[in-house]
PDB file of C-alpha atoms in Angstrom:
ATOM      1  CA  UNK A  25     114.921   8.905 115.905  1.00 68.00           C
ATOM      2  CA  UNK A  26     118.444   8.882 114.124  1.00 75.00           C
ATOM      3  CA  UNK A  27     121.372   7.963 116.041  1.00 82.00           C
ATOM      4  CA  UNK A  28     124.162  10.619 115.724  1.00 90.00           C
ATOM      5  CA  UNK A  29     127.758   9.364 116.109  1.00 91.00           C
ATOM      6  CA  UNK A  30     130.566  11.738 116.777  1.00 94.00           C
ATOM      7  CA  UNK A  31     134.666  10.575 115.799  1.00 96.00           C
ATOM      8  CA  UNK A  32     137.607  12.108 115.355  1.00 97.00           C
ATOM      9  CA  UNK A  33     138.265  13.514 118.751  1.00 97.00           C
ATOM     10  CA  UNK A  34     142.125  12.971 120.133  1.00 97.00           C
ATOM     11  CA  UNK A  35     144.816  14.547 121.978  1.00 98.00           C
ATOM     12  CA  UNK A  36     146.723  16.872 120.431  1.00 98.00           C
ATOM     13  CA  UNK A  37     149.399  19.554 120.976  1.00 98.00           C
ATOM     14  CA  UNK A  38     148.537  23.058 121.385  1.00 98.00           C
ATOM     15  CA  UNK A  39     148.358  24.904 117.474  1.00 98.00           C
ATOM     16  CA  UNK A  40     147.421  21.389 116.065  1.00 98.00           C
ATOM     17  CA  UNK A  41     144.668  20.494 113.997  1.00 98.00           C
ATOM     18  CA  UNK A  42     141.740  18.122 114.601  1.00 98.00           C
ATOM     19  CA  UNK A  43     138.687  17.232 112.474  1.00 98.00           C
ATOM     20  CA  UNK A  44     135.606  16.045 113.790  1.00 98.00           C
ATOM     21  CA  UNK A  45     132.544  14.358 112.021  1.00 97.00           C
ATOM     22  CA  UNK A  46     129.064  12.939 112.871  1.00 94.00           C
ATOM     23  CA  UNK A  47     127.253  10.829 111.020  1.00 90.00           C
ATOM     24  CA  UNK A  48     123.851  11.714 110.023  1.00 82.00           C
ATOM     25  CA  UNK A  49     121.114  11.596 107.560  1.00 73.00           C
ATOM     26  CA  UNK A  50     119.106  14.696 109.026  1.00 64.00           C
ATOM     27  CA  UNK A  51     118.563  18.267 108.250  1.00 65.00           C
ATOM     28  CA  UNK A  52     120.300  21.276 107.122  1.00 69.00           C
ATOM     29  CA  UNK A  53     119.869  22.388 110.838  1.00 85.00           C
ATOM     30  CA  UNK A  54     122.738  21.178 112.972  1.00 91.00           C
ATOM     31  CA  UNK A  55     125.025  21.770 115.499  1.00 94.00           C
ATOM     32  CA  UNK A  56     128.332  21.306 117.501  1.00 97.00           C
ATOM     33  CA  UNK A  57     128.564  21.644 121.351  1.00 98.00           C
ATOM     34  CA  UNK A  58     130.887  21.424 123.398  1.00 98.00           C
ATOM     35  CA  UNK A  59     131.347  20.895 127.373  1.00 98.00           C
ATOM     36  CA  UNK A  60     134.191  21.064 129.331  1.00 96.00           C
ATOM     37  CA  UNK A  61     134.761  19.584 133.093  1.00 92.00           C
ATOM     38  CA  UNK A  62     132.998  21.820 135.634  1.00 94.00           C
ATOM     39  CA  UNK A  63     131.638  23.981 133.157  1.00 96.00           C
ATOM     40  CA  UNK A  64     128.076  24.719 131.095  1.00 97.00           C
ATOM     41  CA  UNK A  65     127.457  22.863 127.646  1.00 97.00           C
ATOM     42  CA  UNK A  66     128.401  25.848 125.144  1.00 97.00           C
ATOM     43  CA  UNK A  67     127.972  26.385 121.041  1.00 97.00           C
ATOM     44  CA  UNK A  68     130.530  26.103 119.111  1.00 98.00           C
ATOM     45  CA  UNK A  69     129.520  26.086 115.778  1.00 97.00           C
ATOM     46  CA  UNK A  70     125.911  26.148 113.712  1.00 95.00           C
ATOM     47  CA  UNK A  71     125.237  24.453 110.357  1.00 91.00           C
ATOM     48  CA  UNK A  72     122.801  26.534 108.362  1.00 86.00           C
ATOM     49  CA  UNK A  73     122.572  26.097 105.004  1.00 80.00           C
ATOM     50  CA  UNK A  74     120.197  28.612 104.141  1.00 82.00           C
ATOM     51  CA  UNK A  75     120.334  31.373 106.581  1.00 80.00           C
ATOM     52  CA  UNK A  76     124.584  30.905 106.741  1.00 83.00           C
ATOM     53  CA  UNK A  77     126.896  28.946 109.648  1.00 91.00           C
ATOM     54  CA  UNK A  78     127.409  30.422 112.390  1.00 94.00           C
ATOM     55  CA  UNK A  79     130.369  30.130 114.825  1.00 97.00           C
ATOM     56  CA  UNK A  80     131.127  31.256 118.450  1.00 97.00           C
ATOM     57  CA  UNK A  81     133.567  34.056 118.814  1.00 97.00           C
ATOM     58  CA  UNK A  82     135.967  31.915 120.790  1.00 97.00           C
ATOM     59  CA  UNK A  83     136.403  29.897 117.407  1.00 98.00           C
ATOM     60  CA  UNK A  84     135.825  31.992 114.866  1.00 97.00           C
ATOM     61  CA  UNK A  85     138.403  31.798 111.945  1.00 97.00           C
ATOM     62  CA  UNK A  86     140.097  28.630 113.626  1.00 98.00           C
ATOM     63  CA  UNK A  87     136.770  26.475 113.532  1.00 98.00           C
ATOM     64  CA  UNK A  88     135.102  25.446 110.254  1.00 97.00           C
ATOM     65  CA  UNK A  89     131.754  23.790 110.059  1.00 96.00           C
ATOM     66  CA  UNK A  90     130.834  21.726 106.713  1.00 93.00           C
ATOM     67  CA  UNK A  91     128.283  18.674 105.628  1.00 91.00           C
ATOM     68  CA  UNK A  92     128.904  15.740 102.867  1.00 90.00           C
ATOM     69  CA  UNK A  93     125.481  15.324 101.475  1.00 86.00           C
ATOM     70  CA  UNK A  94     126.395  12.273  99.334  1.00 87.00           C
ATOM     71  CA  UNK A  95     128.571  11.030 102.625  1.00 88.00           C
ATOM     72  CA  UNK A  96     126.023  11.479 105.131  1.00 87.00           C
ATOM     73  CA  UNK A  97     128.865  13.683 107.987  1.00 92.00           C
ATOM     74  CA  UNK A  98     128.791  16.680 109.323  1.00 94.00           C
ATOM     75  CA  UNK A  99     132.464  17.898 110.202  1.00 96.00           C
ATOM     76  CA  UNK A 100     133.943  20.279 112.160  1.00 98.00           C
ATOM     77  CA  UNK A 101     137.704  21.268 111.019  1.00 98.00           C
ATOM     78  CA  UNK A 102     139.297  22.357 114.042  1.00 98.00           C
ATOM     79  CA  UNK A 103     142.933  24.177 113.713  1.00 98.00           C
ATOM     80  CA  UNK A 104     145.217  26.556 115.814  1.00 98.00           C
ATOM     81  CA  UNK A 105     143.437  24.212 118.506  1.00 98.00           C
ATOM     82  CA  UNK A 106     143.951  25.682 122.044  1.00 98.00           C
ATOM     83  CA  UNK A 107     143.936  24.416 125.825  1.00 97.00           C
ATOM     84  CA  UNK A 108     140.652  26.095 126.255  1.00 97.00           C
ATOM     85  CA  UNK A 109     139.000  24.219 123.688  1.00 98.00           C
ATOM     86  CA  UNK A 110     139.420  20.858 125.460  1.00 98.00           C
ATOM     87  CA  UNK A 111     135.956  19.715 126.446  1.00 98.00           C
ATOM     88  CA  UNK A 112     133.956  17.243 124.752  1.00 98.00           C
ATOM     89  CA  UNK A 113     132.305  17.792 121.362  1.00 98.00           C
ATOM     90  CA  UNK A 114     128.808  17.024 120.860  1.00 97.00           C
ATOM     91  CA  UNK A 115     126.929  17.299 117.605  1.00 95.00           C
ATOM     92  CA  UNK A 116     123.111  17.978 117.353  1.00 95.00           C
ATOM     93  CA  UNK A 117     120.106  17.617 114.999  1.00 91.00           C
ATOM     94  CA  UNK A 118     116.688  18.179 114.827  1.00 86.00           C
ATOM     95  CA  UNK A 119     115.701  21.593 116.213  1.00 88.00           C
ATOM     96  CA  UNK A 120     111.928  22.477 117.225  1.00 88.00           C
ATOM     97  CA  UNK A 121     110.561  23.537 114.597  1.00 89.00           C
ATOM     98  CA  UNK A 122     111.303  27.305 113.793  1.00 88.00           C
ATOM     99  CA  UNK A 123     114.686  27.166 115.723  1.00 89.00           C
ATOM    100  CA  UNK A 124     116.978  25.873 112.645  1.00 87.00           C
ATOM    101  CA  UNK A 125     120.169  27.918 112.915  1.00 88.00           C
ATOM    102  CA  UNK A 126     119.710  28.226 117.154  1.00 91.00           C
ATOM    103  CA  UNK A 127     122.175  28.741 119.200  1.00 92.00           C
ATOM    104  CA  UNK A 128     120.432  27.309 122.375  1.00 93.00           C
ATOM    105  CA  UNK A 129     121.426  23.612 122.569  1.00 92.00           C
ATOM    106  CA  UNK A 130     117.966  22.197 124.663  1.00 92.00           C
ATOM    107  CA  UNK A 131     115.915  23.279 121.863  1.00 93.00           C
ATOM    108  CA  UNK A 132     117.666  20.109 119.905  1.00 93.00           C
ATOM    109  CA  UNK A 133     116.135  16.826 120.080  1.00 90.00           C
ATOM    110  CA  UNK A 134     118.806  14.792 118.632  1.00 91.00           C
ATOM    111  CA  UNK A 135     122.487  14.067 120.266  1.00 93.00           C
ATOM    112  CA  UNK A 136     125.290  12.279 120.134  1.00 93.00           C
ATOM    113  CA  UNK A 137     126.882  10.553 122.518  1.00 94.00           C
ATOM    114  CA  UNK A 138     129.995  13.238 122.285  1.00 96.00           C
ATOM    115  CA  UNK A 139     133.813  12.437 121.296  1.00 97.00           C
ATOM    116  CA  UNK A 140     137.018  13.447 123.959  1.00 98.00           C
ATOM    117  CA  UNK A 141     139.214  16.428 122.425  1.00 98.00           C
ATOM    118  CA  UNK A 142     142.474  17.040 124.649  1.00 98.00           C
ATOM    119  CA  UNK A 143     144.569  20.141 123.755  1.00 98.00           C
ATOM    120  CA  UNK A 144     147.639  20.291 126.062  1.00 97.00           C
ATOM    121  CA  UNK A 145     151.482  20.221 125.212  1.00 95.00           C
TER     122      UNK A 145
END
């Protein structure tokens, strides 16, 4: 099984900007999670290629999802970042099959080992 590898997570000032990547060979189907202290693993945003991203209303038009074919990395642009979205960011690969484009984060197989964003002033 592929190892995914988050970067780009940081500390950064409320209204900054922040862009996360994983690295990856696999599928159109991915994902980012996120989980803060105390608090369930949520979705954040959906890489679909075919059936279109998806992204949770809490980032929507702030968060944008995108994957370098040629590069291998998944991103995740993050701007007009907030103190709510501090949590750490998790991408994800591999659904079951039938489940590309899911929301639900157990039905990946494939996760990384997460990367620390801080949004405080």
């Amino acid at each position: 099984q592929e190892q995914l590898m988050e970067s780009g997570g940081g500390s950064v000032q409320p209204g900054g900007s922040l862009r996360l990547s994983c690295a990856t060979s696999s599928s159109r189907c991915m994902g980012w999670f996120r989980q803060a202290p105390g608090k369930e693993r949520e979705w954040v945003a959906i890489f679909d290629s075919a059936s279109g991203h998806r992204y949770a209303d809490s980032v929507k038009g702030r968060f944008t999802v995108s994957k370098d074919d040629a590069k291998g990395t998944l991103y995740l642009e993050m701007n007009q970042l907030k103190p709510e979205d501090t949590a750490m960011y998790y991408c994800a690969a591999d659904p079951l099959r039938g489940y590309c484009g899911t929301i639900t984060g157990a039905l990946y197989n494939n996760w990384g080992q997460g990367t620390q964003v801080t949004v405080s002033s």
